[in-house]
XYZ file of C-alpha atoms in Angstrom:
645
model
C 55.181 33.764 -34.480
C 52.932 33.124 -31.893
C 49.714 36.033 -31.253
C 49.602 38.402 -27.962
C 48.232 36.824 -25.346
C 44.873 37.315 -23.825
C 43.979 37.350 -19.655
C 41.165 35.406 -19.292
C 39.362 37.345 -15.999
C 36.296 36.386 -14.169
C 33.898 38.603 -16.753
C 35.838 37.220 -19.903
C 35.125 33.133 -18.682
C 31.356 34.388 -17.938
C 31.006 35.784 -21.757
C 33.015 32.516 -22.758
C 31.092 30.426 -21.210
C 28.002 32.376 -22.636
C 29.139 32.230 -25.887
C 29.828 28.436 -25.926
C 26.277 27.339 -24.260
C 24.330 29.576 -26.975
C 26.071 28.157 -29.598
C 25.831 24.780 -27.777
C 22.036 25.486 -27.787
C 21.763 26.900 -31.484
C 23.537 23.701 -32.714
C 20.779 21.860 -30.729
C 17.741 24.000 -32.164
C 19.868 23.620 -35.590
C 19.777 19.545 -35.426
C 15.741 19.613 -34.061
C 14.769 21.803 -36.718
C 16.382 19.723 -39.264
C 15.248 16.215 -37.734
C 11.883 17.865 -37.805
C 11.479 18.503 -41.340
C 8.244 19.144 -43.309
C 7.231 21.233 -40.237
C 5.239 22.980 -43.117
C 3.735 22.114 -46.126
C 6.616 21.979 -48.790
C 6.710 24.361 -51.408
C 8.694 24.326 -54.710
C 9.072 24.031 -58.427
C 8.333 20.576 -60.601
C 9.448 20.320 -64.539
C 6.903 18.099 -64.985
C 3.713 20.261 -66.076
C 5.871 21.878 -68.296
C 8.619 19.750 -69.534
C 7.710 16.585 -68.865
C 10.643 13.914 -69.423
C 12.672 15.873 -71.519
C 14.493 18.574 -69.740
C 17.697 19.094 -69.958
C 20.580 20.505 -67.249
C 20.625 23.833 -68.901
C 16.779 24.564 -68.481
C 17.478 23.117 -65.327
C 19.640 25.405 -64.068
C 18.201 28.462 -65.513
C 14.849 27.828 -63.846
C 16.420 27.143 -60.562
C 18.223 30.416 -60.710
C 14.793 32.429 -61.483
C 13.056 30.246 -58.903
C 15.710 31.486 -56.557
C 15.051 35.358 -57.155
C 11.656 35.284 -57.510
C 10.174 32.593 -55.642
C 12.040 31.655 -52.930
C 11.702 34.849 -51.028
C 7.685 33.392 -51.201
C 9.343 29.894 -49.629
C 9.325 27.769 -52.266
C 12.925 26.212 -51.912
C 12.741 22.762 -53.350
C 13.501 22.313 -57.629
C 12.645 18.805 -58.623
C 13.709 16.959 -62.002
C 10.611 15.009 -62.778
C 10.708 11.061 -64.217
C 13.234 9.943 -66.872
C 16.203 12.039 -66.184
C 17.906 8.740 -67.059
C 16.408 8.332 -70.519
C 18.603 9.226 -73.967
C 16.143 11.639 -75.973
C 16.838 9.892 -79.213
C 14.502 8.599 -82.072
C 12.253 6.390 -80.537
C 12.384 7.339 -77.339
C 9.110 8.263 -75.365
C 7.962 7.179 -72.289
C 7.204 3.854 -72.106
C 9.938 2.324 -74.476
C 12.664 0.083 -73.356
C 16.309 0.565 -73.538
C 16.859 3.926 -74.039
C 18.122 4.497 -70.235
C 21.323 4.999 -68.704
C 22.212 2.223 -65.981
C 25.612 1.695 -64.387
C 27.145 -1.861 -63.788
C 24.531 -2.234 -60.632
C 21.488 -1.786 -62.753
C 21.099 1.897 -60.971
C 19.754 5.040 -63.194
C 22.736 7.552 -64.402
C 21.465 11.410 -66.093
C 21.574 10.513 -69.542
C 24.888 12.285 -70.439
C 23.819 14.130 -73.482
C 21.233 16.137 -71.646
C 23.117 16.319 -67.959
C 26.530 17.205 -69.110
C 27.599 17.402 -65.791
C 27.101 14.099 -65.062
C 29.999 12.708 -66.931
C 32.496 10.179 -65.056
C 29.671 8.765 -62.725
C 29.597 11.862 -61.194
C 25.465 11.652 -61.485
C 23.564 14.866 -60.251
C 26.434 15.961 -58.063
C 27.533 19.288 -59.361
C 23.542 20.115 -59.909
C 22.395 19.666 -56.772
C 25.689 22.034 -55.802
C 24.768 24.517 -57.812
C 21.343 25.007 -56.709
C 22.553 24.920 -52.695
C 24.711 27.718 -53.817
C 21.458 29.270 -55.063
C 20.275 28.589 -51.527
C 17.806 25.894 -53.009
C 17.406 22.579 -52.529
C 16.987 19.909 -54.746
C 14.958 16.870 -55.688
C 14.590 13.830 -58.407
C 11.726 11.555 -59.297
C 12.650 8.067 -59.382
C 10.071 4.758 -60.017
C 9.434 2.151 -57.520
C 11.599 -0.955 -58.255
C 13.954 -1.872 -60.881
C 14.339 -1.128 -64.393
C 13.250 -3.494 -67.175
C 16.530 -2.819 -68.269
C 18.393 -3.646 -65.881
C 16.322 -6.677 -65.242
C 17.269 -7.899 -69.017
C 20.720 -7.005 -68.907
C 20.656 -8.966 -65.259
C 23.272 -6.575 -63.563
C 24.865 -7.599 -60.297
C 23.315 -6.162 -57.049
C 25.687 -3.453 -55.446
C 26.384 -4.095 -51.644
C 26.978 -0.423 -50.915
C 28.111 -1.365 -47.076
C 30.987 -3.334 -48.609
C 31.247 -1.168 -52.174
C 31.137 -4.785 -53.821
C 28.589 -7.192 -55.137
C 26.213 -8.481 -53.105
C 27.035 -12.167 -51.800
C 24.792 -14.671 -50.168
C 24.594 -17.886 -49.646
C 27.500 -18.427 -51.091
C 26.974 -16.656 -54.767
C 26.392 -13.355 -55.827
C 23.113 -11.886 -56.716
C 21.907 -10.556 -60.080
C 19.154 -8.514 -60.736
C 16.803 -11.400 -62.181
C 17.302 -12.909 -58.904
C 15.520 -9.479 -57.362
C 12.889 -8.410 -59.793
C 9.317 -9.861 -59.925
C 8.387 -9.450 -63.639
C 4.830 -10.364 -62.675
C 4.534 -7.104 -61.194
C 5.712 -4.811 -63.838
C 4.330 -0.958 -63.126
C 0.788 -0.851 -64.692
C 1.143 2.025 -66.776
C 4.946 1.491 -67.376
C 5.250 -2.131 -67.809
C 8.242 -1.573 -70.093
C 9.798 0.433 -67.777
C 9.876 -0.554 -64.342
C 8.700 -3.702 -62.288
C 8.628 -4.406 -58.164
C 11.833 -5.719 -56.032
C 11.343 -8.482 -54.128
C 11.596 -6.875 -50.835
C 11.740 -10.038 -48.726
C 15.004 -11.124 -49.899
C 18.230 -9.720 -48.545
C 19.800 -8.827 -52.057
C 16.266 -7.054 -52.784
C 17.076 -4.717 -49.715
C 20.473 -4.465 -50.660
C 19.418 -2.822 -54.333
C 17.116 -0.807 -52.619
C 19.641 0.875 -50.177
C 22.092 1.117 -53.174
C 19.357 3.272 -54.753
C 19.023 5.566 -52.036
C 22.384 6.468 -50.674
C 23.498 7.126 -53.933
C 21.142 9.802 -54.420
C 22.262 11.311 -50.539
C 26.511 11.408 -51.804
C 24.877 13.276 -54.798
C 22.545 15.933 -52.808
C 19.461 15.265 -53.247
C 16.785 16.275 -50.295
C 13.552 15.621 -51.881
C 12.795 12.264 -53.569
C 9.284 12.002 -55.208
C 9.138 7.803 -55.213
C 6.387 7.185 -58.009
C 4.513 3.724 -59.066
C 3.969 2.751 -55.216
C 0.967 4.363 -53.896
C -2.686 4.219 -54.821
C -3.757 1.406 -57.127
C -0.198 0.857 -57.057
C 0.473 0.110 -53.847
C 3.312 -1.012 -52.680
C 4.238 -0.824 -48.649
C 6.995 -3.117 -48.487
C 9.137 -1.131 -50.712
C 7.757 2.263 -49.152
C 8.574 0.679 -45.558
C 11.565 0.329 -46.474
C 13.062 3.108 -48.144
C 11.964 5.048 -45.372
C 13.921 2.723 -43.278
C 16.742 3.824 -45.115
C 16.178 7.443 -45.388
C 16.194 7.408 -42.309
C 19.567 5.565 -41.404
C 21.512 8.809 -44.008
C 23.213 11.381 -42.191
C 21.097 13.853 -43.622
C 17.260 14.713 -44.071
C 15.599 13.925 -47.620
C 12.159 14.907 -47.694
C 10.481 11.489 -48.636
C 7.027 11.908 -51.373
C 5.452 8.813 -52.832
C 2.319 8.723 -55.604
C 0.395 8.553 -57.617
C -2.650 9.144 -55.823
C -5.863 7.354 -57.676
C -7.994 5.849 -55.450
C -6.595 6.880 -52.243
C -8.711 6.478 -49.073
C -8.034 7.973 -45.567
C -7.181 4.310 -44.251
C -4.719 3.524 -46.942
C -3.261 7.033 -46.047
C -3.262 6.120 -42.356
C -0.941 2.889 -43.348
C 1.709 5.436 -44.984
C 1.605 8.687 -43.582
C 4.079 7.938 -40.672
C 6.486 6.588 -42.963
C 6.571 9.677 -45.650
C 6.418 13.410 -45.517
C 3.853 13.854 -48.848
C 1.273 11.544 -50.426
C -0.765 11.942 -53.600
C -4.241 11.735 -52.770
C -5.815 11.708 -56.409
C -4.271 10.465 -59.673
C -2.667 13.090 -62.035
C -3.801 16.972 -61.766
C -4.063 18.682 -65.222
C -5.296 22.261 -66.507
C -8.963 20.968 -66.650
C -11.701 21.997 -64.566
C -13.130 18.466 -63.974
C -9.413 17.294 -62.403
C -9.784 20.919 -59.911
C -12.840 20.060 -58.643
C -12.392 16.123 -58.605
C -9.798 17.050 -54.929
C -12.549 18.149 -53.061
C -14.512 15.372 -51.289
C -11.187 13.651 -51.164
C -9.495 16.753 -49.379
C -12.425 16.992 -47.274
C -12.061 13.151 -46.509
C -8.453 13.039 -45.713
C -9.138 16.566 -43.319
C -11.714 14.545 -41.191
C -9.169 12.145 -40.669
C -6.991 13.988 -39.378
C -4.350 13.541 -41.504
C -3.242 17.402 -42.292
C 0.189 17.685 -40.849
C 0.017 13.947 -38.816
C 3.407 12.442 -37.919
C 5.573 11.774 -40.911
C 9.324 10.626 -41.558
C 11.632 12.713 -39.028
C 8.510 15.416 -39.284
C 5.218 15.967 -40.036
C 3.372 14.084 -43.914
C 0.729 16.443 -45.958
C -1.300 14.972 -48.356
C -0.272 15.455 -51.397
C -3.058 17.511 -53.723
C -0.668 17.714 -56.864
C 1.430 20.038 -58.894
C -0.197 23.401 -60.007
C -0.712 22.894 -63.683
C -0.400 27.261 -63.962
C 1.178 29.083 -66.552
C 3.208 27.661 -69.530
C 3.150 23.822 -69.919
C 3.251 20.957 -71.984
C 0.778 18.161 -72.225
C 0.727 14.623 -70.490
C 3.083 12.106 -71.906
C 4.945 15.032 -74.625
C 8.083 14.584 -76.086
C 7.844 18.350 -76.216
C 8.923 21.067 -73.540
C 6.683 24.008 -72.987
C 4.064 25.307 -75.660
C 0.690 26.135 -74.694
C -0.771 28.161 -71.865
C -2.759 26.344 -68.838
C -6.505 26.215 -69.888
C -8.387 26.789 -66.653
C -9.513 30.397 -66.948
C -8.618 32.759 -63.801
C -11.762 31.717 -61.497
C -10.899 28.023 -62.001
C -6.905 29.111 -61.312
C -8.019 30.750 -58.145
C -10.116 27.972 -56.946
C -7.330 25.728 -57.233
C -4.857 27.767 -55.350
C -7.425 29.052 -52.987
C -8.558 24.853 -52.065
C -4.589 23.626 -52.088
C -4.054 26.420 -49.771
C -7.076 25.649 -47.465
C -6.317 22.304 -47.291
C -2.374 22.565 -46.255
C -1.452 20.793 -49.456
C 2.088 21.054 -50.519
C 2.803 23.633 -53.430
C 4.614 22.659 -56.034
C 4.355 24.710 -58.823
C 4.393 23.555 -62.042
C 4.245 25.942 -64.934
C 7.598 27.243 -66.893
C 9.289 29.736 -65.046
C 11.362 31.254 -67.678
C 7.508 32.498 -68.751
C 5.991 33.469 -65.767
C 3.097 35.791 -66.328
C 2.629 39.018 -63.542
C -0.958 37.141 -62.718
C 0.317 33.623 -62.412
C 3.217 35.020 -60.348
C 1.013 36.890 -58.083
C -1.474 34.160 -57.370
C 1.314 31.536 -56.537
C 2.785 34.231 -54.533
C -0.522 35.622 -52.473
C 0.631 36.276 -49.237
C -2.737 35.554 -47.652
C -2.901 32.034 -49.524
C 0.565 30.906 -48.008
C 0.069 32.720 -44.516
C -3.034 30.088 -44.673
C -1.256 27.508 -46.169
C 1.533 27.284 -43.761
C 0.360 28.287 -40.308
C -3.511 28.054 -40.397
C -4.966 25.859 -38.144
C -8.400 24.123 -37.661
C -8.485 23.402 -41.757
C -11.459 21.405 -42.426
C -14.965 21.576 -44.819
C -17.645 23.943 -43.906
C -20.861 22.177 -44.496
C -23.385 25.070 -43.386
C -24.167 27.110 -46.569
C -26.629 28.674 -48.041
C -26.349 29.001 -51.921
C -28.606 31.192 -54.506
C -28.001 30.702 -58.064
C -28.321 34.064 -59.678
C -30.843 34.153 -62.183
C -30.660 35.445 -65.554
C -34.483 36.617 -65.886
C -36.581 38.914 -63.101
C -37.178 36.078 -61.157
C -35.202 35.261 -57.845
C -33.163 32.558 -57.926
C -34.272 29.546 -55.578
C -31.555 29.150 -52.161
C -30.612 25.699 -51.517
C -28.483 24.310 -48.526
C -25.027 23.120 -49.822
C -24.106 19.729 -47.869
C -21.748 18.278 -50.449
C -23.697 15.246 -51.332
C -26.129 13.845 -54.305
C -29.450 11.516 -54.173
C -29.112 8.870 -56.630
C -26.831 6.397 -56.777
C -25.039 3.737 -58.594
C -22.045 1.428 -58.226
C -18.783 0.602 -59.628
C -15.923 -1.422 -58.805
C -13.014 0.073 -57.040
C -10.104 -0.707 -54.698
C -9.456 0.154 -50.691
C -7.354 -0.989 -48.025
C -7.998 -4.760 -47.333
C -8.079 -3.483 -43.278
C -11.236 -1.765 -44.448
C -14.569 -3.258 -42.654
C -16.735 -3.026 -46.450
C -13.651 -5.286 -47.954
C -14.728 -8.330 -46.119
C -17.617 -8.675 -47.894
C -16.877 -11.132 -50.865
C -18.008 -14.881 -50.528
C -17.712 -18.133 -52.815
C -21.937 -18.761 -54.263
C -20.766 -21.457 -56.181
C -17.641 -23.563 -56.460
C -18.274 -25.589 -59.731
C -19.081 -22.385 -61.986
C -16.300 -20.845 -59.449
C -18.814 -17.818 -59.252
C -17.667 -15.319 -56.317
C -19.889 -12.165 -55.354
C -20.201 -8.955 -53.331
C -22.305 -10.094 -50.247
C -25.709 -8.738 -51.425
C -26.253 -8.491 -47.280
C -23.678 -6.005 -46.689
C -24.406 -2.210 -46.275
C -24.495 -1.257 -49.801
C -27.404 -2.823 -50.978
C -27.659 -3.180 -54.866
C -30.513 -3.949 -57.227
C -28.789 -7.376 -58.084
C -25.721 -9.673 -57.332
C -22.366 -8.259 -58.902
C -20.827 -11.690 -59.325
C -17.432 -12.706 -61.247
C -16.178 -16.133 -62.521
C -13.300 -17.615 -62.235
C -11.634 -18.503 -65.147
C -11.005 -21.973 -66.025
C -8.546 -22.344 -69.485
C -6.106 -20.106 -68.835
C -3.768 -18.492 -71.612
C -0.877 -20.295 -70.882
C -1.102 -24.357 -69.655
C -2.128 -25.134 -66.557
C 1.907 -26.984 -66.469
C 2.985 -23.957 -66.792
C 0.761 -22.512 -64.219
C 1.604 -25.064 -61.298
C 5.488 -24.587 -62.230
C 4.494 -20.291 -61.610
C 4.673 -20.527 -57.849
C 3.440 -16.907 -58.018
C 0.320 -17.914 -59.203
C -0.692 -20.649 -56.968
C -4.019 -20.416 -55.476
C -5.049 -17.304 -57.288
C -7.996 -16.269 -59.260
C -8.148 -15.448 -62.471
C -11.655 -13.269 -63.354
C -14.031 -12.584 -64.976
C -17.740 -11.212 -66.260
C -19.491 -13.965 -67.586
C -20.584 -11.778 -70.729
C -16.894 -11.292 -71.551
C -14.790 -14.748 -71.658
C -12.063 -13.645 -73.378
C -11.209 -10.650 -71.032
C -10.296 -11.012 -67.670
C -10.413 -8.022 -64.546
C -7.255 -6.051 -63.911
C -7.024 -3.675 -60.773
C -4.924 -0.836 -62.333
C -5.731 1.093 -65.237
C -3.019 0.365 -67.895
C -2.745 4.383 -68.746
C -2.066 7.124 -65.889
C -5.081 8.278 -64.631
C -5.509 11.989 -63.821
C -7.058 13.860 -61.039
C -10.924 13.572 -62.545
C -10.359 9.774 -62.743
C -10.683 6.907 -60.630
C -9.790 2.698 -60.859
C -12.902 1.121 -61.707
C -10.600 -2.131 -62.519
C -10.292 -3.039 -66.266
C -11.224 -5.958 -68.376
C -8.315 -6.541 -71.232
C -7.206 -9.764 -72.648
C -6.638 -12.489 -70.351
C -2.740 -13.108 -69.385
C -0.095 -14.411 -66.478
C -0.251 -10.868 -65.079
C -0.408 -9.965 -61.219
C -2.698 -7.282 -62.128
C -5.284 -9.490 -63.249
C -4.676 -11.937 -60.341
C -6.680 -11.991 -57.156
C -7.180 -13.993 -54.228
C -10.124 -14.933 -51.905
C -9.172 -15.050 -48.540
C -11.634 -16.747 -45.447
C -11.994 -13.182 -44.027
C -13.720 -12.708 -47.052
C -11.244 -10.307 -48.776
C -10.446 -10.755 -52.248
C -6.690 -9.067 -52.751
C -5.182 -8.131 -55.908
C -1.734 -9.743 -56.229
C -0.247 -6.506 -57.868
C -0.974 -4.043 -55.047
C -2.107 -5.715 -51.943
C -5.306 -3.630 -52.235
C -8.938 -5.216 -51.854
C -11.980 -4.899 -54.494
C -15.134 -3.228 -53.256
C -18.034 -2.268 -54.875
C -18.508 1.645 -54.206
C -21.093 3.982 -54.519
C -20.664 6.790 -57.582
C -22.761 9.351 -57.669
C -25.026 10.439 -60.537
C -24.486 13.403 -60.417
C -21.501 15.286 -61.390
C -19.353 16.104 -58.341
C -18.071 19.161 -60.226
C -21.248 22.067 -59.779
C -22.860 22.376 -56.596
C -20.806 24.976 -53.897
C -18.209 23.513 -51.570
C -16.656 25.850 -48.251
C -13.939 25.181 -46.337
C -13.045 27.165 -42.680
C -9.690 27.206 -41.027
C -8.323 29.121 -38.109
C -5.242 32.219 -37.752
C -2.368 32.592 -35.500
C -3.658 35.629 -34.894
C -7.139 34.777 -33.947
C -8.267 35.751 -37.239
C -11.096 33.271 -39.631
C -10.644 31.709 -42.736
C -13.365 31.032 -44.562
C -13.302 30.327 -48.353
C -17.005 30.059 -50.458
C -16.120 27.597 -53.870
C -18.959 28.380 -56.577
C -18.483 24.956 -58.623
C -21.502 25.527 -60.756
C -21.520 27.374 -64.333
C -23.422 30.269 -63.345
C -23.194 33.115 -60.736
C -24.220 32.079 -57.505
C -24.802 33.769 -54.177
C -23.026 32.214 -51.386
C -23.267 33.022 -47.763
C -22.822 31.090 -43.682
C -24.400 32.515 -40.445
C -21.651 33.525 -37.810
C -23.135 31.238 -35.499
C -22.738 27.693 -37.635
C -19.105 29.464 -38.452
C -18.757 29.660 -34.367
C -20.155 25.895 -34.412
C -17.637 24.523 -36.586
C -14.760 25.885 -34.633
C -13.155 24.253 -31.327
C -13.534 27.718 -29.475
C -16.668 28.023 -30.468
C -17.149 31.148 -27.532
C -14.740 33.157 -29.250
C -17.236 33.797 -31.891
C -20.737 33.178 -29.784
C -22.720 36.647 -30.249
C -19.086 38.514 -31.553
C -19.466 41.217 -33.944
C -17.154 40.129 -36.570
C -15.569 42.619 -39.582
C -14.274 41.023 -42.650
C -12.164 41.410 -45.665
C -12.740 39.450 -48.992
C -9.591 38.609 -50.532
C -10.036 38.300 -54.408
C -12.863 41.699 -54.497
C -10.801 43.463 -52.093
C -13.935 44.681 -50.474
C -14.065 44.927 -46.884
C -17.294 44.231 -45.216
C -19.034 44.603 -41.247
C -19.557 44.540 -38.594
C -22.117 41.940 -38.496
C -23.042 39.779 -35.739
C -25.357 37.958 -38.641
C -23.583 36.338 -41.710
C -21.296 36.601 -44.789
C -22.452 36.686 -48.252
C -21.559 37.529 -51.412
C -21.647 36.580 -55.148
C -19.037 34.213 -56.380
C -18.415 33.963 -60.352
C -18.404 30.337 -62.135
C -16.132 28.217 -61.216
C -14.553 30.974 -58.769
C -14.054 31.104 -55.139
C -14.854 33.933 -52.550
C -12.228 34.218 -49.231
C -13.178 35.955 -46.030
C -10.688 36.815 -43.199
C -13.080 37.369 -40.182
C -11.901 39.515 -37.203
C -14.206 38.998 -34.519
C -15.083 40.591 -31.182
C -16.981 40.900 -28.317
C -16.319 44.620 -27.624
């Protein structure tokens, strides 16, 4: 049976044709919207403050579907399984040991069965990651740089997912021992995970493998871990964004950790990513809150808030918010203790990640989320700045009173962020850095190396190390290790049984930073280094260069700290941080707030009126200043509206 038929008259092929070009032009805006992704800061849920490695599918699922009700009216649309979704939770298991993961015949991670039911048949995260589109989320994984240990031992074959066989090259197939570079065996994993020898074809091959599996499953966000910082690792990063971008569909690309991060080495990343850790771990302590501030600052100066990133725009990465119900670092345990930063420090956090456009990822357990958690992850002044501000950078021109506790008046003080005395530690940056070429051979026979006492950072004596002559293993052994040719192995000359690593061997959080580590001497690319005539010396484990840097001696977290952003309304941001322990008075002049801002007229003799977020009070006109008191540890935010009228 066929349907009546229609006359198509001069009025009906005008609304046709209509009808066809918008949708022609909504499928275009569709496609540019989606090619531009990360237009914003991302925002979402992690299981890693508060489950760590051990979650299973049905916590999974039941936080995604309370994340969907509650908080993704507030935008946060990404749920991410954090590390070791492949690992058995059996006796023994924790999570560092070795041979407790799921691998398939290609060496590739599987959800350990027993905790991701759904996973059965090789059907990996699959009916997850439908489950939470039908929530209207999306979803995410951690994985670790490389290949696994495991797979390594077992010496799998290498999948050639463009011809769904094994890989074949010069005539042979390739195996996994063929790909991984045990030398250079992630830091604080070493039994875990180690580095893929990027140069070869079969190590690209793996690597692709890898990644389009986790596209036929779903995923759209992929948190790639052990490759950044003191970890760094661009050839695998390079390339992995090569291949994200070859898929037929956008995966939001985030690599850490963060420790030691400097705005050059983010420079040499951000165009290849869409979020990058900028400090190690964050945890529910008020040293690791106030420890992202000169680095935020940094990174803002650069001008590295929303730069060009993968198919989009790149934020760095500030961390997960450790709010609400967690766990603790490294637990075998789920959720079972509330966050320990009291409500000032909370609010500092969230006011400073939303200043400085980090992404939000919320961390805390969702099936427990407290009314004053909720409503601080949910502030809709905090993510109107977070997502559409402009302008975000520090404020340098305060003026700070501590309150006093007796009848006297506190003394002011101008705030500018930085401390008097000195001293200095060793450390890691970018070998395209100007202060890295500044190493230089002082004696050959002693093999004595030291930071060029000429260069800018003048000390009080040499820092020299020594080159160590009887190595663990034979020197046979040592010419037959072609990865160790022509590479240093040093030292302190107080301690000749310990030699310097680059990488702390434990995961370093937020507060901390790589001042390199002396352990016992072994074939390790971590403890390798090598003087080039540039006057570089490179660690063979990350590419990164030592430096000697300056640390301050006094503690970065008390002083007060303000950062200023513009509205896409015209309106001022301006947020007062109070990092010291007592109540302190904080206030800026409208005129070094008009300074600090590219339209600087807009605010040039304006009477400006002013609300303060967390008090609620609202405050003006005033052509003069803002002030108020700020609590310990607690922040103050203004929203300025300014006129000339």
């Amino acid at each position: 049976m066929t349907g009546p038929s229609v006359e198509i008259t001069g009025s009906n092929r005008f609304i046709v044709f209509f009808i066809v070009v918008l949708n022609l032009c909504l499928s275009i805006e569709a496609r540019s919207s989606e090619q531009q992704h990360a237009s914003f800061p991302p925002r979402g849920w992690n299981s890693y403050d508060s489950f760590c490695w051990t979650i299973s599918e049905a916590e999974f699922l039941q936080s995604a579907e309370i994340i969907s009700k509650r908080l993704l009216p507030h935008g946060y649309q990404y749920v991410v399984v954090d590390y070791l979704w492949y690992r058995k939770k059996v006796e023994g298991a924790y999570v560092d040991s070795l041979g407790f993961d799921v691998i398939d015949k290609w060496g590739r991670m599987h959800p350990d069965p027993a905790r991701w039911p759904s996973s059965k048949g090789g059907k990996g995260f699959t009916e997850v990651a439908e489950k939470v589109h039908r929530m209207g989320l999306k979803f995410g994984i951690h994985v670790m740089g490389g290949i696994s240990t495991q797979a390594y031992n077992a010496n799998t074959l290498v999948l050639d997912s463009a011809k769904g066989g094994a890989y074949e090259e010069s005539g042979r197939q390739w195996r996994s021992k063929d790909i991984g570079i045990k030398e250079k065996a992630c830091v604080w994993m070493p039994h875990g995970f180690m580095s893929v020898n990027t140069k070869l074809g079969a190590g690209k091959a793996f690597l692709r493998s890898l990644y389009r599996q986790y596209a036929e499953w779903g995923v759209d966000f992929i948190k790639h871990d052990c490759v950044f910082g003191t970890d760094f690792n661009i050839e695998e990063i390079t390339y992995v964004s090569e291949v994200l971008k070859e898929l037929d569909r956008p995966v939001l690309y985030s690599i850490s950790p963060g420790t030691s991060v400097t705005p050059r080495l983010a420079k040499e990343v951000s165009q290849l990513v869409n979020m990058y850790r900028i400090t190690g771990d964050d945890w529910d302590t008020w040293k690791d809150v106030a420890a992202h501030f000169d680095i935020s600052r940094d990174l803002s100066a650069s001008s590295m808030i929303g730069a060009q990133g993968l198919q989009g725009k790149s934020w760095p990465d500030l961390d997960m918010l450790p709010l609400g119900w967690l766990t603790d670092p490294g637990s075998n345990f789920g959720p079972h203790r509330a966050c320990n930063l009291n409500l000032e420090e909370q609010k500092t956090q969230m006011t400073l990640w939303s200043m400085a456009k980090s992404p939000l990822m919320f961390g805390g357990d969702v099936r427990k989320l407290d009314d004053a958690t909720y409503n601080l992850i949910t502030n809709p002044t905090l993510l109107e700045i977070n997502s559409y501000s402009s302008n975000n950078k520090e404020f340098p021109y305060l003026i700070a009173r501590r309150v006093s506790r007796n009848k006297h008046k506190g003394h002011p003080h101008h705030s500018t962020g930085k401390n008097i005395s000195t001293k200095h530690a060793f450390g890691l940056t970018s070998c395209r850095e100007a202060k890295a070429n500044t190493w230089s051979i002082v004696n050959k026979n002693s093999g004595q190396i030291c930071w060029n006492q000429y260069s800018s950072e003048k000390l009080e004596k040499p820092f020299c190390l020594y080159n160590r002559k009887a190595l663990l293993s034979s020197d046979e052994e040592l010419k037959r290790n072609q990865f160790y040719q022509g590479k240093l192995h040093l030292q302190t000359k107080d301690k000749e049984e310990s030699c310097l690593g680059a990488s702390s061997q434990q995961k370093l959080t937020s507060k901390d930073y790589s001042r390199g580590a002396l352990s016992p001497c072994k074939l390790d690319a971590n403890q390798m280094w090598e003087l080039h005539g540039n006057g570089t010396l490179e660690n063979s484990y990350s590419g990164l260069c030592a430096v000697l840097n300056p640390v301050k001696a006094e503690a970065s977290s008390s002083g007060t700290r303000s950062w200023i952003a513009t509205g896409r309304k015209g309106e001022v941001y301006i947020a007062f941080f109070n990092l010291n322990q007592v109540k302190t008075t904080i206030s800026a002049k409208i005129s070094d707030i008009a300074k600090a801002l590219p339209n600087k007229r807009n605010l040039e003799g304006a009477s400006c009126k002013s609300h303060e977020l967390w008090s609620g009070k609202d405050f003006g006109p005033t052509k003069d200043s803002v002030s108020i008191q700020v609590e310990p540890h607690g922040p103050a935010l203004f929203v300025l509206h300014c006129s000339h009228a």
